[in-house]
mmCIF file of C-alpha atoms and ligand atoms in Angstrom:
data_model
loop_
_atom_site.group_PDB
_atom_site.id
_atom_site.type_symbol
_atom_site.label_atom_id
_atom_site.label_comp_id
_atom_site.label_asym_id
_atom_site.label_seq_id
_atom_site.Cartn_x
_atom_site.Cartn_y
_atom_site.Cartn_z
ATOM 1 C CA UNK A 40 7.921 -0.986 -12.898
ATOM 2 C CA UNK A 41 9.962 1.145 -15.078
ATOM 3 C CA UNK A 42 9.255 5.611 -16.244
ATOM 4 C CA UNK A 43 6.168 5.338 -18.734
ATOM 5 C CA UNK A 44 7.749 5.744 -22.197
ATOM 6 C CA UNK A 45 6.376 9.387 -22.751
ATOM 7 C CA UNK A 46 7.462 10.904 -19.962
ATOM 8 C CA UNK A 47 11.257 8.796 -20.048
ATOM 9 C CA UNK A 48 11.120 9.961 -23.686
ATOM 10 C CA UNK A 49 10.276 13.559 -22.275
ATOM 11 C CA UNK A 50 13.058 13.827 -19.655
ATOM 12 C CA UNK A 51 15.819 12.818 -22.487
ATOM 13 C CA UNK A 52 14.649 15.586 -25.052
ATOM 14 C CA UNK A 53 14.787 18.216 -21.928
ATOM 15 C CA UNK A 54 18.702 16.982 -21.997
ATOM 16 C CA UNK A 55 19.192 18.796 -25.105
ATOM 17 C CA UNK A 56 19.637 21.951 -23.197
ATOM 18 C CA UNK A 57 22.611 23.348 -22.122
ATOM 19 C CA UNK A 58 24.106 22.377 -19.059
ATOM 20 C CA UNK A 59 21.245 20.129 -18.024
ATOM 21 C CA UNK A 60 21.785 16.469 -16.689
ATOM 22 C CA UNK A 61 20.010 13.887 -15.852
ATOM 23 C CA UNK A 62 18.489 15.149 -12.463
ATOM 24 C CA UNK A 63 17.603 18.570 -13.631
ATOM 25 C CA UNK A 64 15.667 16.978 -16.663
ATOM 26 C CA UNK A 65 13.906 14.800 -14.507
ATOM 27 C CA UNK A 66 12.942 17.473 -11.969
ATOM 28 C CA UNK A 67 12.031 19.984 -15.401
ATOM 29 C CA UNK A 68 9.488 17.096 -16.386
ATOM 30 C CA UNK A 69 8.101 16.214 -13.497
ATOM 31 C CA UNK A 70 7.846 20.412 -12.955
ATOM 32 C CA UNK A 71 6.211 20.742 -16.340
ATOM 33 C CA UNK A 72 3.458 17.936 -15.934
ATOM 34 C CA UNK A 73 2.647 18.279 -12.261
ATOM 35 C CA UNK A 74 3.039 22.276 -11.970
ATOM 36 C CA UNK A 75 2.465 23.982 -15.072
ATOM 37 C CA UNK A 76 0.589 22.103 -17.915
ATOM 38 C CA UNK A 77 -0.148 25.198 -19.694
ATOM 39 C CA UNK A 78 3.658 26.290 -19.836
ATOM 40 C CA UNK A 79 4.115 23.338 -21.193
ATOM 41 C CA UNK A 80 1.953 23.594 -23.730
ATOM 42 C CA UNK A 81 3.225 26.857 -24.602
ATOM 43 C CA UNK A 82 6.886 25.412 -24.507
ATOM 44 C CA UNK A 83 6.215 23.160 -27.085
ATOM 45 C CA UNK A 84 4.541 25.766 -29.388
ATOM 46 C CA UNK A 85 7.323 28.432 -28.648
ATOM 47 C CA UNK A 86 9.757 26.210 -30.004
ATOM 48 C CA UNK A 87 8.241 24.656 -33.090
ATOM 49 C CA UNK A 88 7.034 28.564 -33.874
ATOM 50 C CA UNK A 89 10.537 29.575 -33.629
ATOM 51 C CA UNK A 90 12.064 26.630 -35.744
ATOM 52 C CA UNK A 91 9.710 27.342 -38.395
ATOM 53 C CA UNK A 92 9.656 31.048 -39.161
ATOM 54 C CA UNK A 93 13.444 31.611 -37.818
ATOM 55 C CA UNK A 94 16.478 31.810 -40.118
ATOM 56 C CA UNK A 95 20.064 34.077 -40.328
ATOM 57 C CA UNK A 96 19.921 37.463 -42.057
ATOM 58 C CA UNK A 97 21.071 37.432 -45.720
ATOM 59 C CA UNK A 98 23.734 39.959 -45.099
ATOM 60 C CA UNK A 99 24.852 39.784 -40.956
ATOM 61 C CA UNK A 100 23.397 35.794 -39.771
ATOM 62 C CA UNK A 101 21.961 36.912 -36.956
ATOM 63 C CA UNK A 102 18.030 35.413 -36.324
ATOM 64 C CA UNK A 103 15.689 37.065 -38.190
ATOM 65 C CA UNK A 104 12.215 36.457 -39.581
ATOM 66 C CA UNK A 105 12.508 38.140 -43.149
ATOM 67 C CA UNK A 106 15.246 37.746 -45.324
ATOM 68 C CA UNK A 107 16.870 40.752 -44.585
ATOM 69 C CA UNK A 108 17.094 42.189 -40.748
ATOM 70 C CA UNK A 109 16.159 45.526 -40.061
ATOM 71 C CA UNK A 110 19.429 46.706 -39.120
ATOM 72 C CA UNK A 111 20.794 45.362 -42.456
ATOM 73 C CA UNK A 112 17.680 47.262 -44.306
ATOM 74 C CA UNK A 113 18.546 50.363 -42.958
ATOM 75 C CA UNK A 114 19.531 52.493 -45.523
ATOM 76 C CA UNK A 115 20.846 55.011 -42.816
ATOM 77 C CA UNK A 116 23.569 53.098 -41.406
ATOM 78 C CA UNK A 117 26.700 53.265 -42.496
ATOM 79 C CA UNK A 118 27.841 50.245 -45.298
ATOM 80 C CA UNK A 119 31.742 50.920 -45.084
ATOM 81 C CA UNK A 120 32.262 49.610 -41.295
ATOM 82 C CA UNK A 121 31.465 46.058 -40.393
ATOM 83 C CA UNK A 122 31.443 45.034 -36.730
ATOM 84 C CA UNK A 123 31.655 41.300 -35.884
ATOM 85 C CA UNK A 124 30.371 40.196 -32.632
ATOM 86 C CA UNK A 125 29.730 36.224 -31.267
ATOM 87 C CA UNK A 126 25.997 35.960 -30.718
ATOM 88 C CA UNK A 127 22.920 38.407 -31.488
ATOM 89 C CA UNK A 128 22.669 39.708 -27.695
ATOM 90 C CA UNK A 129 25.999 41.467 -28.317
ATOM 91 C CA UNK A 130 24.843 43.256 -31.294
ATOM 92 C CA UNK A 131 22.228 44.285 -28.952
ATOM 93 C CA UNK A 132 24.436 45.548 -26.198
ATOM 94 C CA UNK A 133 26.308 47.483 -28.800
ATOM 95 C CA UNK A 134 23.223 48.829 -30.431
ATOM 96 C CA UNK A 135 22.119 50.128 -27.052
ATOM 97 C CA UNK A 136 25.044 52.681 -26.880
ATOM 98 C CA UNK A 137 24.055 54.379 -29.835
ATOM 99 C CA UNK A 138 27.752 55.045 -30.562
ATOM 100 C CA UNK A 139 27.818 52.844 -33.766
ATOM 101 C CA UNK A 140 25.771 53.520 -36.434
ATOM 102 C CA UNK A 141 27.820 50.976 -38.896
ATOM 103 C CA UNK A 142 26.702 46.999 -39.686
ATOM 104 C CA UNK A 143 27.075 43.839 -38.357
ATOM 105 C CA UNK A 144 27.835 40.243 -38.843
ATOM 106 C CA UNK A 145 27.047 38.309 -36.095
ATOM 107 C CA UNK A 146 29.293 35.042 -36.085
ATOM 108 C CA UNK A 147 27.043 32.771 -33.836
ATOM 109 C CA UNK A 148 29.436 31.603 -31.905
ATOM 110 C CA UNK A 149 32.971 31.909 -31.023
ATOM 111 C CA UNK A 150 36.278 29.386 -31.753
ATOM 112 C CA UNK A 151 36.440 26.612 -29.286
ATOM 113 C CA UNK A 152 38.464 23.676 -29.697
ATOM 114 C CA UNK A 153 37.299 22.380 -26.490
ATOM 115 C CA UNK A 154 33.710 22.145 -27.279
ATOM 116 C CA UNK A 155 34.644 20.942 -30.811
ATOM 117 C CA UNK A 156 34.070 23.958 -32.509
ATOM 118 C CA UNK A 157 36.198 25.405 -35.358
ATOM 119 C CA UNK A 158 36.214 27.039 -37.990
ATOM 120 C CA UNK A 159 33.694 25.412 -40.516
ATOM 121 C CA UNK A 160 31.374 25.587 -37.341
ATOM 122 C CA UNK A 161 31.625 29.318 -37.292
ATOM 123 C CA UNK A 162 30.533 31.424 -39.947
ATOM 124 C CA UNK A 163 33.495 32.752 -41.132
ATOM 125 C CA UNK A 164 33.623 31.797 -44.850
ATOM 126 C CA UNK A 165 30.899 33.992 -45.171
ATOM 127 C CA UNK A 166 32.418 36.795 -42.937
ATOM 128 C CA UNK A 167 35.341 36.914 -45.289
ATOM 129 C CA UNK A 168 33.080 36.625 -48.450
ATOM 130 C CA UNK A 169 30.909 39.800 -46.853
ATOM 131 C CA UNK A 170 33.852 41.877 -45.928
ATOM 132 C CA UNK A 171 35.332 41.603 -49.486
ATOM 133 C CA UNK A 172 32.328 42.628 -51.020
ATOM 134 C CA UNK A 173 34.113 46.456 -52.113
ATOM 135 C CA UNK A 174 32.331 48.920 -49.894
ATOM 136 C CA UNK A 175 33.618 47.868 -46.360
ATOM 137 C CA UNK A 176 36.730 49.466 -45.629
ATOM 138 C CA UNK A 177 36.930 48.517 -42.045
ATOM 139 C CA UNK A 178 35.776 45.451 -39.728
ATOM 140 C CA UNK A 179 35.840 46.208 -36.106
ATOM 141 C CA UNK A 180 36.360 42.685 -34.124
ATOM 142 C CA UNK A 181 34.260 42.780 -30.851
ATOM 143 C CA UNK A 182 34.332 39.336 -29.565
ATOM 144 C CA UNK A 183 34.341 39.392 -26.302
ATOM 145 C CA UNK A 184 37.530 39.201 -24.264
ATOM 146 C CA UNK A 185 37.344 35.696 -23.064
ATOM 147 C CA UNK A 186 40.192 33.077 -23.928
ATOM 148 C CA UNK A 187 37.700 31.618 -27.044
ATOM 149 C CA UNK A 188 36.747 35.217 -27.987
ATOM 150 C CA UNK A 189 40.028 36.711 -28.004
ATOM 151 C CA UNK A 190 41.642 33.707 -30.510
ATOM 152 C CA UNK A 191 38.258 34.392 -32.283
ATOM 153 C CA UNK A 192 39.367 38.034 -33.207
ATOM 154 C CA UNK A 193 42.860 37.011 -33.528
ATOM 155 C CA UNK A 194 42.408 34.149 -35.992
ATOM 156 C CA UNK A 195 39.738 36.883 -38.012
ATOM 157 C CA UNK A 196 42.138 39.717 -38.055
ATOM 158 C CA UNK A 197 44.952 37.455 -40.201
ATOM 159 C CA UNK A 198 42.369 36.088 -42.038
ATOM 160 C CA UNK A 199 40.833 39.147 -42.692
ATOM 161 C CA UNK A 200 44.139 41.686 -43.246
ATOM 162 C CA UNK A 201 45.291 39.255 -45.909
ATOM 163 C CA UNK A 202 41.976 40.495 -48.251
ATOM 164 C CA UNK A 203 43.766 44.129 -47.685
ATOM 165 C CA UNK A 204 40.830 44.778 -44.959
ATOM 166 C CA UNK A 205 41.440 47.285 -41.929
ATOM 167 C CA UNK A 206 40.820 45.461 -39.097
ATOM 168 C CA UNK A 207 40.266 46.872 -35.301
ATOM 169 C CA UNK A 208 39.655 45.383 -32.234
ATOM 170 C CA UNK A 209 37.237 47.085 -29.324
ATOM 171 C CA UNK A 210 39.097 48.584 -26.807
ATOM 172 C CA UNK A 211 40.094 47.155 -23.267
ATOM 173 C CA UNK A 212 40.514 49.077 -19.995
ATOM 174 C CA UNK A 213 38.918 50.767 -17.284
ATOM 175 C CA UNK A 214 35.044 50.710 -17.165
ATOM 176 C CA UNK A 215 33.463 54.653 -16.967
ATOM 177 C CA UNK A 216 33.357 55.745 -13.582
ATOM 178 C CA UNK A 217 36.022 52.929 -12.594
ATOM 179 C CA UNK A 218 38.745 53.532 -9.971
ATOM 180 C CA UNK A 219 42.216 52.158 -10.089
ATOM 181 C CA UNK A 220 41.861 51.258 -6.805
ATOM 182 C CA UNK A 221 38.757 48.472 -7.713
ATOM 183 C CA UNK A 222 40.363 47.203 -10.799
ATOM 184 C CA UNK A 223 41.605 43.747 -12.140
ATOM 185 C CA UNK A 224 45.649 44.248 -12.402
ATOM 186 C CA UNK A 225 45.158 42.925 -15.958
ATOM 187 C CA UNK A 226 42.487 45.361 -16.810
ATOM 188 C CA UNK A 227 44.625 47.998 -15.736
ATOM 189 C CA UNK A 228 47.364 46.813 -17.448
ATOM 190 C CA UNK A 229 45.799 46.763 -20.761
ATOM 191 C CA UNK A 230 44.290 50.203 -20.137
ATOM 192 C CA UNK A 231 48.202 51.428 -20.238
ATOM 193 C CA UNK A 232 49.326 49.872 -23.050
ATOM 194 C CA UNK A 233 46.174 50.560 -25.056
ATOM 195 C CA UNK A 234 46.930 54.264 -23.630
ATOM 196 C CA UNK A 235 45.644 56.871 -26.002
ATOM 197 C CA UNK A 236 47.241 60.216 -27.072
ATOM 198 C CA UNK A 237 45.695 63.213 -26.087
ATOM 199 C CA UNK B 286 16.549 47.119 -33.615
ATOM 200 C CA UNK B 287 15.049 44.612 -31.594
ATOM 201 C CA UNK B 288 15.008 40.511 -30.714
ATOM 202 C CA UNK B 289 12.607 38.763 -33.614
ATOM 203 C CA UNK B 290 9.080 38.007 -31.889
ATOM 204 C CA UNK B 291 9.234 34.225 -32.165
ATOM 205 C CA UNK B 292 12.615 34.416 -30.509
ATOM 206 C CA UNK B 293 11.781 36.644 -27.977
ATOM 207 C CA UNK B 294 8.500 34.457 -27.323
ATOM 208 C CA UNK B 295 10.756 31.086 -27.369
ATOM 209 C CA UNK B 296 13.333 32.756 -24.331
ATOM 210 C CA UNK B 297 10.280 33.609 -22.481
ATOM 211 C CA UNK B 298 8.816 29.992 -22.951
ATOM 212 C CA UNK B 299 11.441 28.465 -21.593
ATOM 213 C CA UNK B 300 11.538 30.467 -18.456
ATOM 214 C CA UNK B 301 8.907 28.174 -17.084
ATOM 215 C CA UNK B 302 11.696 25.512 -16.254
ATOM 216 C CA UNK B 303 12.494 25.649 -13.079
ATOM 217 C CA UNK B 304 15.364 27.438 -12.132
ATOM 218 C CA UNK B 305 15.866 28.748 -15.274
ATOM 219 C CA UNK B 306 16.465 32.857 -15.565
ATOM 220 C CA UNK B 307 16.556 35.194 -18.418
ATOM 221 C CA UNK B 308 20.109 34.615 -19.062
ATOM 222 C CA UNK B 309 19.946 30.789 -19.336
ATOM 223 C CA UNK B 310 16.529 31.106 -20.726
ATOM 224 C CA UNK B 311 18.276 33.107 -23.494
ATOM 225 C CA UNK B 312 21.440 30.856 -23.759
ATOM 226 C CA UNK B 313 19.327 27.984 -24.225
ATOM 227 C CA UNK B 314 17.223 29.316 -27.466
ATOM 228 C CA UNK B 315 20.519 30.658 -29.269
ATOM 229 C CA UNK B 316 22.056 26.984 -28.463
ATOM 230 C CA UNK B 317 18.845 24.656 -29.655
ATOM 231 C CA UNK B 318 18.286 27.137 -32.715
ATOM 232 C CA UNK B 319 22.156 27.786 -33.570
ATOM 233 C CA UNK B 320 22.872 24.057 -32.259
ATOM 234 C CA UNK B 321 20.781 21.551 -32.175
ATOM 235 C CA UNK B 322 17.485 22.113 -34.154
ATOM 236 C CA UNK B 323 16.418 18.582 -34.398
ATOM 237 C CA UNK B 324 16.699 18.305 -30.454
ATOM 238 C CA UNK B 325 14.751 21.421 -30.444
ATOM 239 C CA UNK B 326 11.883 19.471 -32.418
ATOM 240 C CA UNK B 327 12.552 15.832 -30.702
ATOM 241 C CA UNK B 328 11.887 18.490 -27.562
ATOM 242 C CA UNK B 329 8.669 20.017 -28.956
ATOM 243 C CA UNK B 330 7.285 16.618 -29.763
ATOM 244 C CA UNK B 331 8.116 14.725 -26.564
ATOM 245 C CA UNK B 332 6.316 17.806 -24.544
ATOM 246 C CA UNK B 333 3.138 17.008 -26.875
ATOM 247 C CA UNK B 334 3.352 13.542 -26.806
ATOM 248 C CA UNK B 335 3.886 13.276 -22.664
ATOM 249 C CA UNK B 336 1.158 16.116 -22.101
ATOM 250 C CA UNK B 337 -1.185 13.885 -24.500
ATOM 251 C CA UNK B 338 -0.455 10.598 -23.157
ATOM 252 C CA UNK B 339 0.810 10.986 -19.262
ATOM 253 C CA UNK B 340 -2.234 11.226 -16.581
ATOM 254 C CA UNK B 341 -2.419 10.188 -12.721
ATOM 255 C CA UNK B 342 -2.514 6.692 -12.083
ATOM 256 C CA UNK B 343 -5.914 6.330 -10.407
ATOM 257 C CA UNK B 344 -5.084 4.299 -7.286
ATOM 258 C CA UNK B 345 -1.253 6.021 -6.406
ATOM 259 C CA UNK B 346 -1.187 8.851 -8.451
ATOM 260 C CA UNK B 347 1.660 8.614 -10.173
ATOM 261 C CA UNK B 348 2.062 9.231 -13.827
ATOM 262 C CA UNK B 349 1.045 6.446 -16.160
ATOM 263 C CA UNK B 350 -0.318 5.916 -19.560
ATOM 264 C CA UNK B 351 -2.848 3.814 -18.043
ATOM 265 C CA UNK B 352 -6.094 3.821 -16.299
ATOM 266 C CA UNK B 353 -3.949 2.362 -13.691
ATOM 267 C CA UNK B 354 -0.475 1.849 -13.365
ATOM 268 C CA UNK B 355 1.752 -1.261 -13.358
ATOM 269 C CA UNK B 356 2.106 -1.421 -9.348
ATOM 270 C CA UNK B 357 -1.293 -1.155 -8.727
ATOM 271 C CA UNK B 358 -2.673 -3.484 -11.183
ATOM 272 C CA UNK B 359 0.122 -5.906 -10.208
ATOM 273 C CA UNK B 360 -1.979 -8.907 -8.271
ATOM 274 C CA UNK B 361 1.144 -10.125 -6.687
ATOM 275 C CA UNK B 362 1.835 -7.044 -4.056
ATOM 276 C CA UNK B 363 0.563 -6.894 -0.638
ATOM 277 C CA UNK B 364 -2.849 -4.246 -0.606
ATOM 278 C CA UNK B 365 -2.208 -3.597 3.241
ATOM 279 C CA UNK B 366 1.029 -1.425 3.091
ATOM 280 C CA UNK B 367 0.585 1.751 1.783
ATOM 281 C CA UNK B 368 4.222 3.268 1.219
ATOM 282 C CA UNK B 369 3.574 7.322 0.697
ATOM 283 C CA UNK B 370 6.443 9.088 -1.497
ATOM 284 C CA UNK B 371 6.696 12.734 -2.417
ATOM 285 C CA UNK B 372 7.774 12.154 -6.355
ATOM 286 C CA UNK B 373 7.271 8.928 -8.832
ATOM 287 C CA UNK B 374 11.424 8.947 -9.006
ATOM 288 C CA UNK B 375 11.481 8.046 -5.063
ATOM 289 C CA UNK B 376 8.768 5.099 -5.709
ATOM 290 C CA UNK B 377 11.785 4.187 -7.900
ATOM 291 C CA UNK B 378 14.216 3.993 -5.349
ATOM 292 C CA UNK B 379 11.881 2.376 -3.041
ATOM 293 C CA UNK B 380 10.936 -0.466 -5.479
ATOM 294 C CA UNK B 381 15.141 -0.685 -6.340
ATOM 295 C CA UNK B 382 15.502 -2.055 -2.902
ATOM 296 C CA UNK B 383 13.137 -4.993 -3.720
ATOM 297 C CA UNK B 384 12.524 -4.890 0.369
ATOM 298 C CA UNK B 385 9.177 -3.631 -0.328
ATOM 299 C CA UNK B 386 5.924 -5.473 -1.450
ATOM 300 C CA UNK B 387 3.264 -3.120 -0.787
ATOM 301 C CA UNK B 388 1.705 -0.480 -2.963
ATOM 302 C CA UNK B 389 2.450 3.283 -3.458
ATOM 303 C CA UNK B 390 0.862 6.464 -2.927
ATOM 304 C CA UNK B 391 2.448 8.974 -4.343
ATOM 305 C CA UNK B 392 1.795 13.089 -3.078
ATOM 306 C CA UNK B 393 3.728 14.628 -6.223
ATOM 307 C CA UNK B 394 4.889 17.279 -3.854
ATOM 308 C CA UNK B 395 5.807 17.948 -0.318
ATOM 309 C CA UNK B 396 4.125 20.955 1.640
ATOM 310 C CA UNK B 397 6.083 24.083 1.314
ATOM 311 C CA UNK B 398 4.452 27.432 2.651
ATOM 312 C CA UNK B 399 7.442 29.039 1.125
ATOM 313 C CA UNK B 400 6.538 28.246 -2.093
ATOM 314 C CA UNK B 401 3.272 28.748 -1.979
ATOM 315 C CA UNK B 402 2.680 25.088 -1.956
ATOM 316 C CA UNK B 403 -0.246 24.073 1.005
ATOM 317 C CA UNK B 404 -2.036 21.171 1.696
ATOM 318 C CA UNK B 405 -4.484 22.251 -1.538
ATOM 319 C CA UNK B 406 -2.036 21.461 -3.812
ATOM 320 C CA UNK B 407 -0.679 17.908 -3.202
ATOM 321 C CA UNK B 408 -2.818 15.273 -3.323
ATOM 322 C CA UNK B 409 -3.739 14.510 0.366
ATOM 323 C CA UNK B 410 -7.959 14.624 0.191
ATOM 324 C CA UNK B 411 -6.918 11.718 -2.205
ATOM 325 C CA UNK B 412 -4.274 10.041 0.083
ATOM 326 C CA UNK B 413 -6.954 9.958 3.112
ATOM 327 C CA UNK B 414 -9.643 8.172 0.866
ATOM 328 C CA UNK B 415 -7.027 5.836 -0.861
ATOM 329 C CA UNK B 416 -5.902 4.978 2.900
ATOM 330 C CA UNK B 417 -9.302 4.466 3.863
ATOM 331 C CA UNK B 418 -10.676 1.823 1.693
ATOM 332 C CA UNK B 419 -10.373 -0.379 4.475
ATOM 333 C CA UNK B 420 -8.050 -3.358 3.198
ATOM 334 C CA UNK B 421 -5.427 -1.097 3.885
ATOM 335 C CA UNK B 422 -3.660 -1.515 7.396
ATOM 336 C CA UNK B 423 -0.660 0.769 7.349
ATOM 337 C CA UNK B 424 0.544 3.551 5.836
ATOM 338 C CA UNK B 425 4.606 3.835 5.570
ATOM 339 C CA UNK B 426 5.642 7.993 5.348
ATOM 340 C CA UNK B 427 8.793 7.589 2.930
ATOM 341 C CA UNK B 428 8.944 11.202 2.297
ATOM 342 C CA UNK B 429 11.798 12.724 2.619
ATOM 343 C CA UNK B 430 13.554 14.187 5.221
ATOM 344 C CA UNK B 431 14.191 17.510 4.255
ATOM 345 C CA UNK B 432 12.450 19.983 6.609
ATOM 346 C CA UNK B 433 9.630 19.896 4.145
ATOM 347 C CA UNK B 434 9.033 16.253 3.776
ATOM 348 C CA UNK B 435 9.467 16.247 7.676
ATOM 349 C CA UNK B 436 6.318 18.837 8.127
ATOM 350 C CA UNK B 437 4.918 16.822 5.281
ATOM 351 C CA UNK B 438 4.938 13.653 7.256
ATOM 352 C CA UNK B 439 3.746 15.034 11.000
ATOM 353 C CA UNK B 440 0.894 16.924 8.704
ATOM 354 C CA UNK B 441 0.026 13.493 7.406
ATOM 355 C CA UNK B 442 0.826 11.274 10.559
ATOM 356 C CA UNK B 443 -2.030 13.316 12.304
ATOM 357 C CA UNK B 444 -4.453 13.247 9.873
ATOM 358 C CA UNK B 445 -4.138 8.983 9.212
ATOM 359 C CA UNK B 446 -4.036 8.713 12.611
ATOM 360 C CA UNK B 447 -7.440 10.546 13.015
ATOM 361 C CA UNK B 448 -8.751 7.958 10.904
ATOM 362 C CA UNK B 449 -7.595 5.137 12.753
ATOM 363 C CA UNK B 450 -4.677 3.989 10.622
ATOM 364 C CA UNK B 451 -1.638 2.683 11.780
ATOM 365 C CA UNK B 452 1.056 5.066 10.321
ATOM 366 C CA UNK B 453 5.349 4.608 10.386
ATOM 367 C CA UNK B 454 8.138 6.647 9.531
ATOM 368 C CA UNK B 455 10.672 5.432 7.365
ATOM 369 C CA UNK B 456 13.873 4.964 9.827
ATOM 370 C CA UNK B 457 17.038 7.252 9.610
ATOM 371 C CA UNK B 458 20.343 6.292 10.686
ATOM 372 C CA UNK B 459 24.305 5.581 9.527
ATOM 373 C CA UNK B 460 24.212 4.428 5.999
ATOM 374 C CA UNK B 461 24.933 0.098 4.930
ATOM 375 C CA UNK B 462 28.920 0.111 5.538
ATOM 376 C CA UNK B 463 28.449 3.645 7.243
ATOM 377 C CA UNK B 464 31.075 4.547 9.833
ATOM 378 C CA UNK B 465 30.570 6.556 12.951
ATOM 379 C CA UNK B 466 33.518 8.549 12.023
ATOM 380 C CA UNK B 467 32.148 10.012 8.678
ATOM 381 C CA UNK B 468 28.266 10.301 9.772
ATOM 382 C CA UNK B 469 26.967 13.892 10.594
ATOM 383 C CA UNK B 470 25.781 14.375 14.477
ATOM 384 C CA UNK B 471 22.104 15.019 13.381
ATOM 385 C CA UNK B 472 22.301 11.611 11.636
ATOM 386 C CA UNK B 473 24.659 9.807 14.577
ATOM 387 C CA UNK B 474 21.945 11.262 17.366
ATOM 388 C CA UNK B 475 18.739 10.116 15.355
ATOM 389 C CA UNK B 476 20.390 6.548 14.764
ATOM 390 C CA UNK B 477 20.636 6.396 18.569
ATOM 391 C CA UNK B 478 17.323 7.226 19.212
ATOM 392 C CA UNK B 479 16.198 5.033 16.742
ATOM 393 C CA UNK B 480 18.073 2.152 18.014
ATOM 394 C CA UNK B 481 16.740 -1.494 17.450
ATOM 395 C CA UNK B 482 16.505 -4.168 20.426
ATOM 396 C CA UNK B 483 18.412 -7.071 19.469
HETATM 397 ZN ZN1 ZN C 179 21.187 41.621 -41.005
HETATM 398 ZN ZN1 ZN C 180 -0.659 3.182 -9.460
#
């Protein structure tokens, strides 16, 4: 008595996703054909939907279903600042402050030598190629401030000051409304050298 | 600005996994369409194939690609015993003992109120007819013994009973090679109660 072939088969393509083993692809297959059939079924479509009309943006590689995104279409946005996040949700997060009205170029991931990735996995041949194209005049780095993101913006900002680019990084420090008192020491920290004049 | 549609349908898709939020749901469709787009299509073609190909065995219940599955057709095993599991990965274990000759029936559950999961949804009008086809003699509860498989088994103790069937537990005690020292009470107390004449 062994799995039946489909469903084994089934259970090993669930172990594509992150940060799911063994026993939570077995327990998402049995889940999926004992429970929810339909979800399933719409699984399956989601996914070869998405493969098939998907691709990167021309001009910022982040997901898009025309050639261009609408962000990059805009012919309201300002074309000399260039903001590079890692992934799509953070041009989201920034979008929703409505403080930036420049472009982006969403790298799609971040440098990480520990998961293998470096830079040929990253877009950043076509970063620099984008930045250097005459009109940007400054790229603002806002990777996030993790241990991969911050040797993300570090390795960029060489890269990207030897092409005679300004380069700026997002600021650290206290969230708005935050109290000394509830703070991370290294926060804090960073808040006073990153001190501004007034 | 706002996620593409077939992206934004793909996150929500995979939200039917099971224990799988908006943030992981989200993770997971920038990793299989930045990452891994053939194990995004092996993925979408193993959920086709198993929900074309998989159905309930018609004797146990468990999934096969058969009318009926190896087990049952299987001449060789005792048709007395009737071992009842919760899920077709626990008739696994059972038949990796090779201290078991009988055949399976196999819930594909466990009651749990809290889920929303009564005696409707696992297979149990289909367990009591099974059990009564009157070559069987005994019926072996191997759920497990989790507080539901526990309500699970009294639930179904009762109802075999009604019918005239002789029904066991399953035994708990100290582990093969288990010491006393290392055992939990609950376990160390049952083991005693349990104990075998010699
Ligand atoms: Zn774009
Ligand atoms: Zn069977």
């Amino acid at each position: 008595m062994s799995t039946p072939s489909s469903l084994q088969n089934l259970i090993d393509a669930l172990r594509v996703l992150p940060g799911v083993g063994p026993k939570s692809a077995s327990r998402m297959a049995y889940h999926l054909l004992q429970r929810d059939q339909p979800g399933a079924n719409d699984l399956a479509h989601a996914l070869m939907h998405a493969l098939g009309t998907l691709r990167h943006c021309r001009d910022c590689n982040t997901f898009t279903e025309a050639e261009v995104c609408e962000i990059c279409a805009d012919e309201r946005r300002t074309r000399e600042q260039l903001c590079v996040v890692e992934m799509p949700t953070d041009l989201l997060m920034v979008e929703q402050t409505l403080a930036y009205h420049g472009l982006y170029f969403v790298l799609m991931g971040r440098l990480s030598p520990l998961d293998g990735i470096g830079t040929q996995d990253i877009a950043f041949a076509r970063l620099l190629e984008r930045a250097s194209d005459g009109v940007v005049q400054e790229v603002i780095l806002s990777t996030n401030f993790t241990v991969e993101g911050e040797a993300t913006a570090h390795y960029l900002a060489e890269m990207l000051r030897a092409r005679g680019l300004q380069v700026s990084r997002i600021a650290r420090g206290l969230p708005v409304g935050g109290e000394l008192e509830h703070v991370d020491p290294g926060t804090l920290a960073q808040a006073l050298v990153e001190r501004r004049k007034l």
